[in-house]
Amino acid sequence: MSKPQRSVTVRVPAKVNVQLAVGPPRPDGFHDLANVFLAVDIHDRVTATPGAPAAPGTPRVSCTGPGSDRVPLDAGNLAVRAAVLLAAHHGRDPDVHLHIDKDIPVAGGMAGGSADAAGALLACDALWGTATPRAELLALCAELGSDVPFALVGGAALGLGRGERLTGLPVGGTFHWVFALADGGLATPDVYRACDRLRGRSPVPAPAADPALLAALEAGDARALAAALTNDLQPAALSLRPALADTLAAGEKAGALAGLVSGSGPTCAFLAADAAAAASLAASLADSGTCRTARATTGGVAGATTIESHA
Ligand code: C5P
């Protein structure tokens, strides 16, 4: 046990998938992946304070920030599920109030819900003084969702299995990204289903990480990384949201090294050569009329980090 706290705030990054190779559907409904994650400098903040439950065994949760009206505030909230899971793991009550200050686009394919789950685990662990070993925290993350372990570790990593079996990857420099945010979201299960539908009966190779992409990450070489970006979910996301093709075309016309749909979409991600190119690309995209807004940022960045703790 460590000393319980009165309030703990954790910041957790969004991610972009620089490679998302998707295998055939498994009997459990998931897909085997070769999923290369990169954490980017867009963060949610999760604050845990002691509080009476909303209902027996269910923590109270509140949410502010863009799109927060679309975040469920019941037992289905991934941060709430994280607090309940950690409390059960330690045989205690989940008597906590969670506040989520969102900056990661909601249902945008940038793992915002997963980030909130990882943030809630870390914040509750410090609040309660339960000092859960890292390996146990990672196992709890994997129970909560395929992308949750990566939100805890950050940086860059290859995720195998459903994406939860992580190996950290070296990153040799800062990459400059622009994210074009869309109105509304896309539901991840719908996008995977569309992917299966579009593939029909064609054989699907076993997913594997691309050595050229891993080398580009390690070298910090934006042009080489741009040449290697792939997302097997992109055709599916475009089939559900055809207007995303206009966003991708606008980014490439405005000088992006390359663009792709981020994860299951609908956010589109563009690599830029440097910070100045990213700023001008973000301005062009914001003016293009093909997205709600665009923002420049960088990656990789650290995973979930405690930024405030009051005893
Ligand atoms: O693991 P997570 O809860 O984030 O997954 C959300 C949904 O995405 C799953 O229910 C499944 O439909 C789909 N998925 C998948 N294969 C994966 C990861 C997610 O089919 N490897």
mmCIF file of C-alpha atoms and ligand atoms in Angstrom:
data_model
loop_
_atom_site.group_PDB
_atom_site.id
_atom_site.type_symbol
_atom_site.label_atom_id
_atom_site.label_comp_id
_atom_site.label_asym_id
_atom_site.label_seq_id
_atom_site.Cartn_x
_atom_site.Cartn_y
_atom_site.Cartn_z
ATOM 1 C CA MET A 1 0.000 0.000 0.000
ATOM 2 C CA SER A 2 1.103 3.619 -0.532
ATOM 3 C CA LYS A 3 -0.401 6.684 1.123
ATOM 4 C CA PRO A 4 -4.014 7.366 -0.029
ATOM 5 C CA GLN A 5 -4.556 10.822 -1.609
ATOM 6 C CA ARG A 6 -7.401 13.363 -1.550
ATOM 7 C CA SER A 7 -7.278 14.095 -5.267
ATOM 8 C CA VAL A 8 -5.240 12.754 -8.203
ATOM 9 C CA THR A 9 -5.146 14.040 -11.792
ATOM 10 C CA VAL A 10 -3.657 11.963 -14.615
ATOM 11 C CA ARG A 11 -3.112 13.133 -18.212
ATOM 12 C CA VAL A 12 -3.386 10.491 -20.932
ATOM 13 C CA PRO A 13 -2.469 10.789 -24.628
ATOM 14 C CA ALA A 14 -4.414 10.026 -27.791
ATOM 15 C CA LYS A 15 -2.872 7.683 -30.360
ATOM 16 C CA VAL A 16 -2.537 7.363 -34.083
ATOM 17 C CA ASN A 17 -2.024 3.983 -35.737
ATOM 18 C CA VAL A 18 0.845 4.309 -38.186
ATOM 19 C CA GLN A 19 0.224 0.733 -39.293
ATOM 20 C CA LEU A 20 -3.017 -1.128 -38.700
ATOM 21 C CA ALA A 21 -2.926 -4.577 -40.304
ATOM 22 C CA VAL A 22 -6.152 -6.508 -39.686
ATOM 23 C CA GLY A 23 -6.438 -10.301 -39.952
ATOM 24 C CA PRO A 24 -9.637 -12.330 -40.469
ATOM 25 C CA PRO A 25 -12.322 -12.346 -37.753
ATOM 26 C CA ARG A 26 -11.562 -14.717 -34.847
ATOM 27 C CA PRO A 27 -14.123 -17.017 -33.204
ATOM 28 C CA ASP A 28 -14.395 -14.490 -30.298
ATOM 29 C CA GLY A 29 -15.453 -11.731 -32.721
ATOM 30 C CA PHE A 30 -12.158 -9.828 -32.477
ATOM 31 C CA HIS A 31 -9.517 -9.623 -35.216
ATOM 32 C CA ASP A 32 -5.831 -10.406 -34.886
ATOM 33 C CA LEU A 33 -3.858 -7.244 -35.545
ATOM 34 C CA ALA A 34 -0.396 -5.939 -36.188
ATOM 35 C CA ASN A 35 -1.069 -2.516 -34.734
ATOM 36 C CA VAL A 36 1.729 0.066 -34.568
ATOM 37 C CA PHE A 37 0.664 2.774 -32.117
ATOM 38 C CA LEU A 38 2.208 6.216 -31.701
ATOM 39 C CA ALA A 39 1.077 8.415 -28.779
ATOM 40 C CA VAL A 40 0.414 12.042 -29.772
ATOM 41 C CA ASP A 41 0.332 15.312 -27.843
ATOM 42 C CA ILE A 42 -3.465 15.569 -27.441
ATOM 43 C CA HIS A 43 -4.536 14.603 -23.926
ATOM 44 C CA ASP A 44 -7.555 13.935 -21.747
ATOM 45 C CA ARG A 45 -7.236 14.629 -18.008
ATOM 46 C CA VAL A 46 -8.870 12.275 -15.507
ATOM 47 C CA THR A 47 -9.272 13.448 -11.890
ATOM 48 C CA ALA A 48 -10.228 11.049 -9.108
ATOM 49 C CA THR A 49 -11.562 12.344 -5.774
ATOM 50 C CA PRO A 50 -13.285 10.416 -2.973
ATOM 51 C CA GLY A 51 -17.040 10.411 -3.487
ATOM 52 C CA ALA A 52 -20.266 8.603 -2.768
ATOM 53 C CA PRO A 53 -21.345 6.237 -5.605
ATOM 54 C CA ALA A 54 -23.978 7.245 -8.208
ATOM 55 C CA ALA A 55 -25.632 3.863 -7.578
ATOM 56 C CA PRO A 56 -24.426 1.002 -5.343
ATOM 57 C CA GLY A 57 -21.032 -0.086 -6.708
ATOM 58 C CA THR A 58 -20.989 2.517 -9.512
ATOM 59 C CA PRO A 59 -18.759 5.575 -9.269
ATOM 60 C CA ARG A 60 -20.074 9.016 -10.159
ATOM 61 C CA VAL A 61 -18.576 10.466 -13.353
ATOM 62 C CA SER A 62 -18.665 13.917 -14.940
ATOM 63 C CA CYS A 63 -17.202 15.131 -18.209
ATOM 64 C CA THR A 64 -16.340 18.510 -19.770
ATOM 65 C CA GLY A 65 -14.702 19.561 -23.041
ATOM 66 C CA PRO A 66 -15.518 19.245 -26.761
ATOM 67 C CA GLY A 67 -17.963 16.411 -27.530
ATOM 68 C CA SER A 68 -18.463 15.648 -23.817
ATOM 69 C CA ASP A 69 -22.244 15.601 -24.371
ATOM 70 C CA ARG A 70 -21.689 12.357 -26.343
ATOM 71 C CA VAL A 71 -19.783 10.622 -23.517
ATOM 72 C CA PRO A 72 -22.002 8.180 -21.545
ATOM 73 C CA LEU A 73 -22.149 9.027 -17.820
ATOM 74 C CA ASP A 74 -23.304 5.616 -16.613
ATOM 75 C CA ALA A 75 -21.777 2.233 -15.767
ATOM 76 C CA GLY A 76 -20.883 1.806 -19.481
ATOM 77 C CA ASN A 77 -18.333 4.652 -19.324
ATOM 78 C CA LEU A 78 -14.915 3.032 -19.797
ATOM 79 C CA ALA A 79 -13.353 5.090 -16.969
ATOM 80 C CA VAL A 80 -16.144 3.956 -14.618
ATOM 81 C CA ARG A 81 -15.557 0.340 -15.680
ATOM 82 C CA ALA A 82 -11.841 0.809 -14.978
ATOM 83 C CA ALA A 83 -12.518 2.094 -11.430
ATOM 84 C CA VAL A 84 -14.947 -0.781 -10.741
ATOM 85 C CA LEU A 85 -12.430 -3.345 -12.060
ATOM 86 C CA LEU A 86 -9.543 -1.960 -9.964
ATOM 87 C CA ALA A 87 -11.743 -1.803 -6.849
ATOM 88 C CA ALA A 88 -12.831 -5.452 -7.352
ATOM 89 C CA HIS A 89 -9.193 -6.459 -7.900
ATOM 90 C CA HIS A 90 -8.387 -5.084 -4.435
ATOM 91 C CA GLY A 91 -11.668 -6.136 -2.765
ATOM 92 C CA ARG A 92 -12.740 -2.575 -1.937
ATOM 93 C CA ASP A 93 -15.609 -0.226 -2.827
ATOM 94 C CA PRO A 94 -15.259 1.992 -5.914
ATOM 95 C CA ASP A 95 -16.120 5.049 -3.804
ATOM 96 C CA VAL A 96 -14.722 7.650 -6.171
ATOM 97 C CA HIS A 97 -15.846 10.592 -8.274
ATOM 98 C CA LEU A 98 -14.186 10.665 -11.678
ATOM 99 C CA HIS A 99 -13.997 13.847 -13.696
ATOM 100 C CA ILE A 100 -12.895 13.626 -17.331
ATOM 101 C CA ASP A 101 -11.696 16.797 -19.036
ATOM 102 C CA LYS A 102 -11.762 15.827 -22.717
ATOM 103 C CA ASP A 103 -9.536 17.083 -25.466
ATOM 104 C CA ILE A 104 -9.257 13.825 -27.435
ATOM 105 C CA PRO A 105 -12.010 13.703 -30.106
ATOM 106 C CA VAL A 106 -14.961 11.581 -28.954
ATOM 107 C CA ALA A 107 -15.444 8.417 -31.111
ATOM 108 C CA GLY A 108 -12.730 9.793 -33.410
ATOM 109 C CA GLY A 109 -10.515 6.712 -33.841
ATOM 110 C CA MET A 110 -7.907 8.194 -31.486
ATOM 111 C CA ALA A 111 -8.640 5.933 -28.472
ATOM 112 C CA GLY A 112 -10.130 8.636 -26.266
ATOM 113 C CA GLY A 113 -12.299 6.220 -24.263
ATOM 114 C CA SER A 114 -9.332 3.890 -23.838
ATOM 115 C CA ALA A 115 -7.204 6.821 -22.634
ATOM 116 C CA ASP A 116 -9.846 7.680 -20.020
ATOM 117 C CA ALA A 117 -9.863 4.060 -18.802
ATOM 118 C CA ALA A 118 -6.064 4.000 -18.422
ATOM 119 C CA GLY A 119 -6.197 7.413 -16.697
ATOM 120 C CA ALA A 120 -8.904 6.265 -14.281
ATOM 121 C CA LEU A 121 -6.918 3.128 -13.357
ATOM 122 C CA LEU A 122 -3.796 5.128 -12.581
ATOM 123 C CA ALA A 123 -5.692 7.905 -10.752
ATOM 124 C CA CYS A 124 -7.729 5.483 -8.583
ATOM 125 C CA ASP A 125 -4.644 3.403 -7.810
ATOM 126 C CA ALA A 126 -2.919 6.502 -6.404
ATOM 127 C CA LEU A 127 -6.097 7.829 -4.706
ATOM 128 C CA TRP A 128 -6.683 4.535 -2.897
ATOM 129 C CA GLY A 129 -2.990 3.884 -2.180
ATOM 130 C CA THR A 130 -3.334 0.391 -3.685
ATOM 131 C CA ALA A 131 0.117 0.502 -5.419
ATOM 132 C CA THR A 132 -0.844 -2.066 -8.080
ATOM 133 C CA PRO A 133 2.238 -3.522 -9.812
ATOM 134 C CA ARG A 134 2.658 -2.363 -13.429
ATOM 135 C CA ALA A 135 2.128 -5.859 -14.889
ATOM 136 C CA GLU A 136 -1.217 -6.156 -13.037
ATOM 137 C CA LEU A 137 -2.289 -2.695 -14.223
ATOM 138 C CA LEU A 138 -1.490 -3.719 -17.813
ATOM 139 C CA ALA A 139 -3.532 -6.931 -17.439
ATOM 140 C CA LEU A 140 -6.498 -4.888 -16.110
ATOM 141 C CA CYS A 141 -6.083 -2.494 -19.058
ATOM 142 C CA ALA A 142 -6.260 -5.406 -21.520
ATOM 143 C CA GLU A 143 -9.517 -6.599 -19.884
ATOM 144 C CA LEU A 144 -11.019 -3.148 -20.461
ATOM 145 C CA GLY A 145 -10.206 -2.890 -24.186
ATOM 146 C CA SER A 146 -7.679 -3.616 -26.914
ATOM 147 C CA ASP A 147 -6.249 -0.064 -26.976
ATOM 148 C CA VAL A 148 -6.171 0.571 -23.202
ATOM 149 C CA PRO A 149 -2.710 -0.924 -22.435
ATOM 150 C CA PHE A 150 -1.094 1.386 -25.002
ATOM 151 C CA ALA A 151 -2.638 4.480 -23.395
ATOM 152 C CA LEU A 152 -0.837 3.495 -20.182
ATOM 153 C CA VAL A 153 2.596 2.969 -21.793
ATOM 154 C CA GLY A 154 2.593 5.621 -24.570
ATOM 155 C CA GLY A 155 5.593 6.286 -26.820
ATOM 156 C CA ALA A 156 5.376 3.849 -29.714
ATOM 157 C CA ALA A 157 4.548 0.158 -29.548
ATOM 158 C CA LEU A 158 3.596 -2.820 -31.672
ATOM 159 C CA GLY A 159 0.338 -4.402 -30.490
ATOM 160 C CA LEU A 160 -0.303 -8.038 -31.450
ATOM 161 C CA GLY A 161 -3.248 -10.272 -30.614
ATOM 162 C CA ARG A 162 -6.253 -7.932 -30.479
ATOM 163 C CA GLY A 163 -3.711 -5.132 -30.120
ATOM 164 C CA GLU A 164 -3.209 -5.559 -26.378
ATOM 165 C CA ARG A 165 0.042 -7.588 -26.429
ATOM 166 C CA LEU A 166 2.557 -4.746 -26.561
ATOM 167 C CA THR A 167 6.217 -4.476 -27.415
ATOM 168 C CA GLY A 168 7.733 -1.003 -27.032
ATOM 169 C CA LEU A 169 9.365 0.458 -30.159
ATOM 170 C CA PRO A 170 12.230 2.955 -30.402
ATOM 171 C CA VAL A 171 11.352 6.362 -31.890
ATOM 172 C CA GLY A 172 14.292 8.374 -33.232
ATOM 173 C CA GLY A 173 12.739 11.839 -33.370
ATOM 174 C CA THR A 174 9.603 13.945 -33.126
ATOM 175 C CA PHE A 175 6.998 13.468 -35.871
ATOM 176 C CA HIS A 176 4.723 16.374 -36.867
ATOM 177 C CA TRP A 177 1.075 15.503 -37.414
ATOM 178 C CA VAL A 178 -2.112 17.263 -38.370
ATOM 179 C CA PHE A 179 -5.455 15.765 -37.349
ATOM 180 C CA ALA A 180 -8.578 16.686 -39.314
ATOM 181 C CA LEU A 181 -11.535 16.265 -36.969
ATOM 182 C CA ALA A 182 -14.938 15.302 -38.348
ATOM 183 C CA ASP A 183 -18.417 15.964 -37.023
ATOM 184 C CA GLY A 184 -19.870 12.961 -35.201
ATOM 185 C CA GLY A 185 -18.091 9.660 -34.686
ATOM 186 C CA LEU A 186 -17.800 6.174 -36.137
ATOM 187 C CA ALA A 187 -18.468 3.108 -33.964
ATOM 188 C CA THR A 188 -15.418 0.807 -34.007
ATOM 189 C CA PRO A 189 -17.433 -2.476 -34.240
ATOM 190 C CA ASP A 190 -19.296 -1.091 -37.295
ATOM 191 C CA VAL A 191 -15.989 -0.340 -39.021
ATOM 192 C CA TYR A 192 -14.581 -3.823 -38.353
ATOM 193 C CA ARG A 193 -17.837 -5.360 -39.647
ATOM 194 C CA ALA A 194 -17.641 -3.235 -42.820
ATOM 195 C CA CYS A 195 -14.018 -4.358 -43.265
ATOM 196 C CA ASP A 196 -15.080 -8.039 -43.143
ATOM 197 C CA ARG A 197 -17.969 -7.319 -45.528
ATOM 198 C CA LEU A 198 -15.757 -5.558 -48.086
ATOM 199 C CA ARG A 199 -13.213 -8.385 -47.991
ATOM 200 C CA GLY A 200 -15.927 -10.970 -48.657
ATOM 201 C CA ARG A 201 -14.361 -14.364 -49.229
ATOM 202 C CA SER A 202 -10.936 -13.160 -50.388
ATOM 203 C CA PRO A 203 -8.069 -14.668 -48.409
ATOM 204 C CA VAL A 204 -6.658 -12.357 -45.712
ATOM 205 C CA PRO A 205 -2.942 -12.676 -44.896
ATOM 206 C CA ALA A 206 -1.812 -12.962 -41.256
ATOM 207 C CA PRO A 207 -1.099 -9.417 -40.034
ATOM 208 C CA ALA A 208 2.599 -8.555 -39.620
ATOM 209 C CA ALA A 209 4.523 -5.383 -38.790
ATOM 210 C CA ASP A 210 6.221 -3.739 -41.794
ATOM 211 C CA PRO A 211 10.021 -3.674 -41.228
ATOM 212 C CA ALA A 212 10.374 -0.490 -43.354
ATOM 213 C CA LEU A 213 7.848 1.301 -41.122
ATOM 214 C CA LEU A 214 9.602 0.212 -37.908
ATOM 215 C CA ALA A 215 12.935 1.399 -39.371
ATOM 216 C CA ALA A 216 11.404 4.782 -40.292
ATOM 217 C CA LEU A 217 10.090 5.217 -36.727
ATOM 218 C CA GLU A 218 13.454 4.306 -35.245
ATOM 219 C CA ALA A 219 15.288 6.702 -37.599
ATOM 220 C CA GLY A 220 12.809 9.545 -36.948
ATOM 221 C CA ASP A 221 12.460 9.787 -40.769
ATOM 222 C CA ALA A 222 9.113 11.447 -41.586
ATOM 223 C CA ARG A 223 9.351 10.877 -45.354
ATOM 224 C CA ALA A 224 10.080 7.172 -44.940
ATOM 225 C CA LEU A 225 7.286 6.858 -42.370
ATOM 226 C CA ALA A 226 4.891 8.668 -44.741
ATOM 227 C CA ALA A 227 5.711 6.163 -47.487
ATOM 228 C CA ALA A 228 4.935 3.250 -45.152
ATOM 229 C CA LEU A 229 1.678 4.422 -43.437
ATOM 230 C CA THR A 230 -1.158 1.896 -43.883
ATOM 231 C CA ASN A 231 -4.540 1.253 -42.325
ATOM 232 C CA ASP A 232 -6.527 -1.834 -43.343
ATOM 233 C CA LEU A 233 -9.643 -0.243 -41.793
ATOM 234 C CA GLN A 234 -9.447 2.764 -44.132
ATOM 235 C CA PRO A 235 -11.567 1.311 -46.999
ATOM 236 C CA ALA A 236 -14.215 0.348 -44.423
ATOM 237 C CA ALA A 237 -14.223 3.808 -42.796
ATOM 238 C CA LEU A 238 -14.464 5.413 -46.265
ATOM 239 C CA SER A 239 -17.359 3.130 -47.200
ATOM 240 C CA LEU A 240 -19.269 4.297 -44.108
ATOM 241 C CA ARG A 241 -18.203 7.957 -44.489
ATOM 242 C CA PRO A 242 -17.389 8.608 -48.212
ATOM 243 C CA ALA A 243 -16.744 12.334 -47.541
ATOM 244 C CA LEU A 244 -13.506 11.370 -45.759
ATOM 245 C CA ALA A 245 -11.968 10.868 -49.227
ATOM 246 C CA ASP A 246 -12.358 14.653 -49.745
ATOM 247 C CA THR A 247 -10.543 15.314 -46.447
ATOM 248 C CA LEU A 248 -7.664 13.012 -47.430
ATOM 249 C CA ALA A 249 -7.440 14.654 -50.881
ATOM 250 C CA ALA A 250 -7.485 18.160 -49.348
ATOM 251 C CA GLY A 251 -4.598 17.260 -47.002
ATOM 252 C CA GLU A 252 -2.497 15.777 -49.752
ATOM 253 C CA LYS A 253 -3.177 18.797 -52.003
ATOM 254 C CA ALA A 254 -2.137 21.118 -49.156
ATOM 255 C CA GLY A 255 1.297 19.490 -48.887
ATOM 256 C CA ALA A 256 0.979 16.591 -46.440
ATOM 257 C CA LEU A 257 3.701 13.951 -46.849
ATOM 258 C CA ALA A 258 0.860 11.415 -46.572
ATOM 259 C CA GLY A 259 -2.541 11.062 -44.960
ATOM 260 C CA LEU A 260 -4.645 8.213 -43.645
ATOM 261 C CA VAL A 261 -7.746 7.538 -41.597
ATOM 262 C CA SER A 262 -6.778 7.315 -37.904
ATOM 263 C CA GLY A 263 -7.721 3.875 -36.552
ATOM 264 C CA SER A 264 -11.429 3.263 -37.167
ATOM 265 C CA GLY A 265 -11.981 6.949 -38.061
ATOM 266 C CA PRO A 266 -13.482 9.395 -38.771
ATOM 267 C CA THR A 267 -10.452 11.519 -37.758
ATOM 268 C CA CYS A 268 -7.888 11.774 -40.592
ATOM 269 C CA ALA A 269 -4.169 12.017 -39.748
ATOM 270 C CA PHE A 270 -1.522 13.687 -41.921
ATOM 271 C CA LEU A 271 2.254 13.608 -41.567
ATOM 272 C CA ALA A 272 4.094 16.874 -42.198
ATOM 273 C CA ALA A 273 7.809 17.467 -42.787
ATOM 274 C CA ASP A 274 8.277 19.847 -39.814
ATOM 275 C CA ALA A 275 6.413 22.130 -37.378
ATOM 276 C CA ALA A 276 6.018 24.993 -39.925
ATOM 277 C CA ALA A 277 4.629 22.624 -42.580
ATOM 278 C CA ALA A 278 2.207 21.181 -39.998
ATOM 279 C CA ALA A 279 0.944 24.652 -38.991
ATOM 280 C CA SER A 280 0.306 25.660 -42.602
ATOM 281 C CA LEU A 281 -1.304 22.288 -43.402
ATOM 282 C CA ALA A 282 -3.635 22.645 -40.389
ATOM 283 C CA ALA A 283 -4.672 26.137 -41.570
ATOM 284 C CA SER A 284 -5.352 24.899 -45.135
ATOM 285 C CA LEU A 285 -7.351 21.922 -43.915
ATOM 286 C CA ALA A 286 -9.400 24.052 -41.525
ATOM 287 C CA ASP A 287 -10.275 26.318 -44.495
ATOM 288 C CA SER A 288 -10.937 23.447 -46.911
ATOM 289 C CA GLY A 289 -14.527 22.869 -45.826
ATOM 290 C CA THR A 290 -13.808 19.115 -45.668
ATOM 291 C CA CYS A 291 -13.528 18.827 -41.869
ATOM 292 C CA ARG A 292 -14.879 20.456 -38.696
ATOM 293 C CA THR A 293 -11.462 21.664 -37.605
ATOM 294 C CA ALA A 294 -7.797 20.700 -37.879
ATOM 295 C CA ARG A 295 -4.986 20.781 -35.358
ATOM 296 C CA ALA A 296 -1.246 20.366 -35.529
ATOM 297 C CA THR A 297 0.531 18.277 -32.915
ATOM 298 C CA THR A 298 3.505 15.967 -32.376
ATOM 299 C CA GLY A 299 4.296 12.385 -31.407
ATOM 300 C CA GLY A 300 5.507 10.185 -29.729
ATOM 301 C CA VAL A 301 4.810 11.357 -26.222
ATOM 302 C CA ALA A 302 4.706 9.664 -22.810
ATOM 303 C CA GLY A 303 1.795 7.472 -21.711
ATOM 304 C CA ALA A 304 -0.528 8.106 -18.749
ATOM 305 C CA THR A 305 1.224 10.407 -16.243
ATOM 306 C CA THR A 306 0.147 11.750 -12.848
ATOM 307 C CA ILE A 307 0.294 15.563 -13.019
ATOM 308 C CA GLU A 308 -1.327 16.501 -9.694
ATOM 309 C CA SER A 309 -1.704 14.688 -6.415
ATOM 310 C CA HIS A 310 -2.963 16.171 -3.138
ATOM 311 C CA ALA A 311 -2.544 14.324 0.124
HETATM 312 O O1 C5P B 1 -11.306 -3.888 -27.542
HETATM 313 P P1 C5P B 1 -12.309 -2.815 -27.800
HETATM 314 O O2 C5P B 1 -13.428 -2.824 -26.805
HETATM 315 O O3 C5P B 1 -11.717 -1.461 -27.975
HETATM 316 O O4 C5P B 1 -12.949 -3.164 -29.196
HETATM 317 C C1 C5P B 1 -14.102 -2.534 -29.662
HETATM 318 C C2 C5P B 1 -14.651 -3.346 -30.814
HETATM 319 O O5 C5P B 1 -13.753 -3.256 -31.934
HETATM 320 C C3 C5P B 1 -14.777 -4.836 -30.542
HETATM 321 O O6 C5P B 1 -16.018 -5.129 -29.953
HETATM 322 C C4 C5P B 1 -14.683 -5.420 -31.948
HETATM 323 O O7 C5P B 1 -15.910 -5.261 -32.641
HETATM 324 C C5 C5P B 1 -13.685 -4.503 -32.620
HETATM 325 N N1 C5P B 1 -12.306 -5.008 -32.549
HETATM 326 C C6 C5P B 1 -11.948 -6.112 -33.307
HETATM 327 N N2 C5P B 1 -10.665 -6.595 -33.259
HETATM 328 C C7 C5P B 1 -9.746 -5.974 -32.468
HETATM 329 C C8 C5P B 1 -10.073 -4.839 -31.701
HETATM 330 C C9 C5P B 1 -11.388 -4.385 -31.766
HETATM 331 O O8 C5P B 1 -12.770 -6.681 -34.036
HETATM 332 N N3 C5P B 1 -8.514 -6.446 -32.457
#
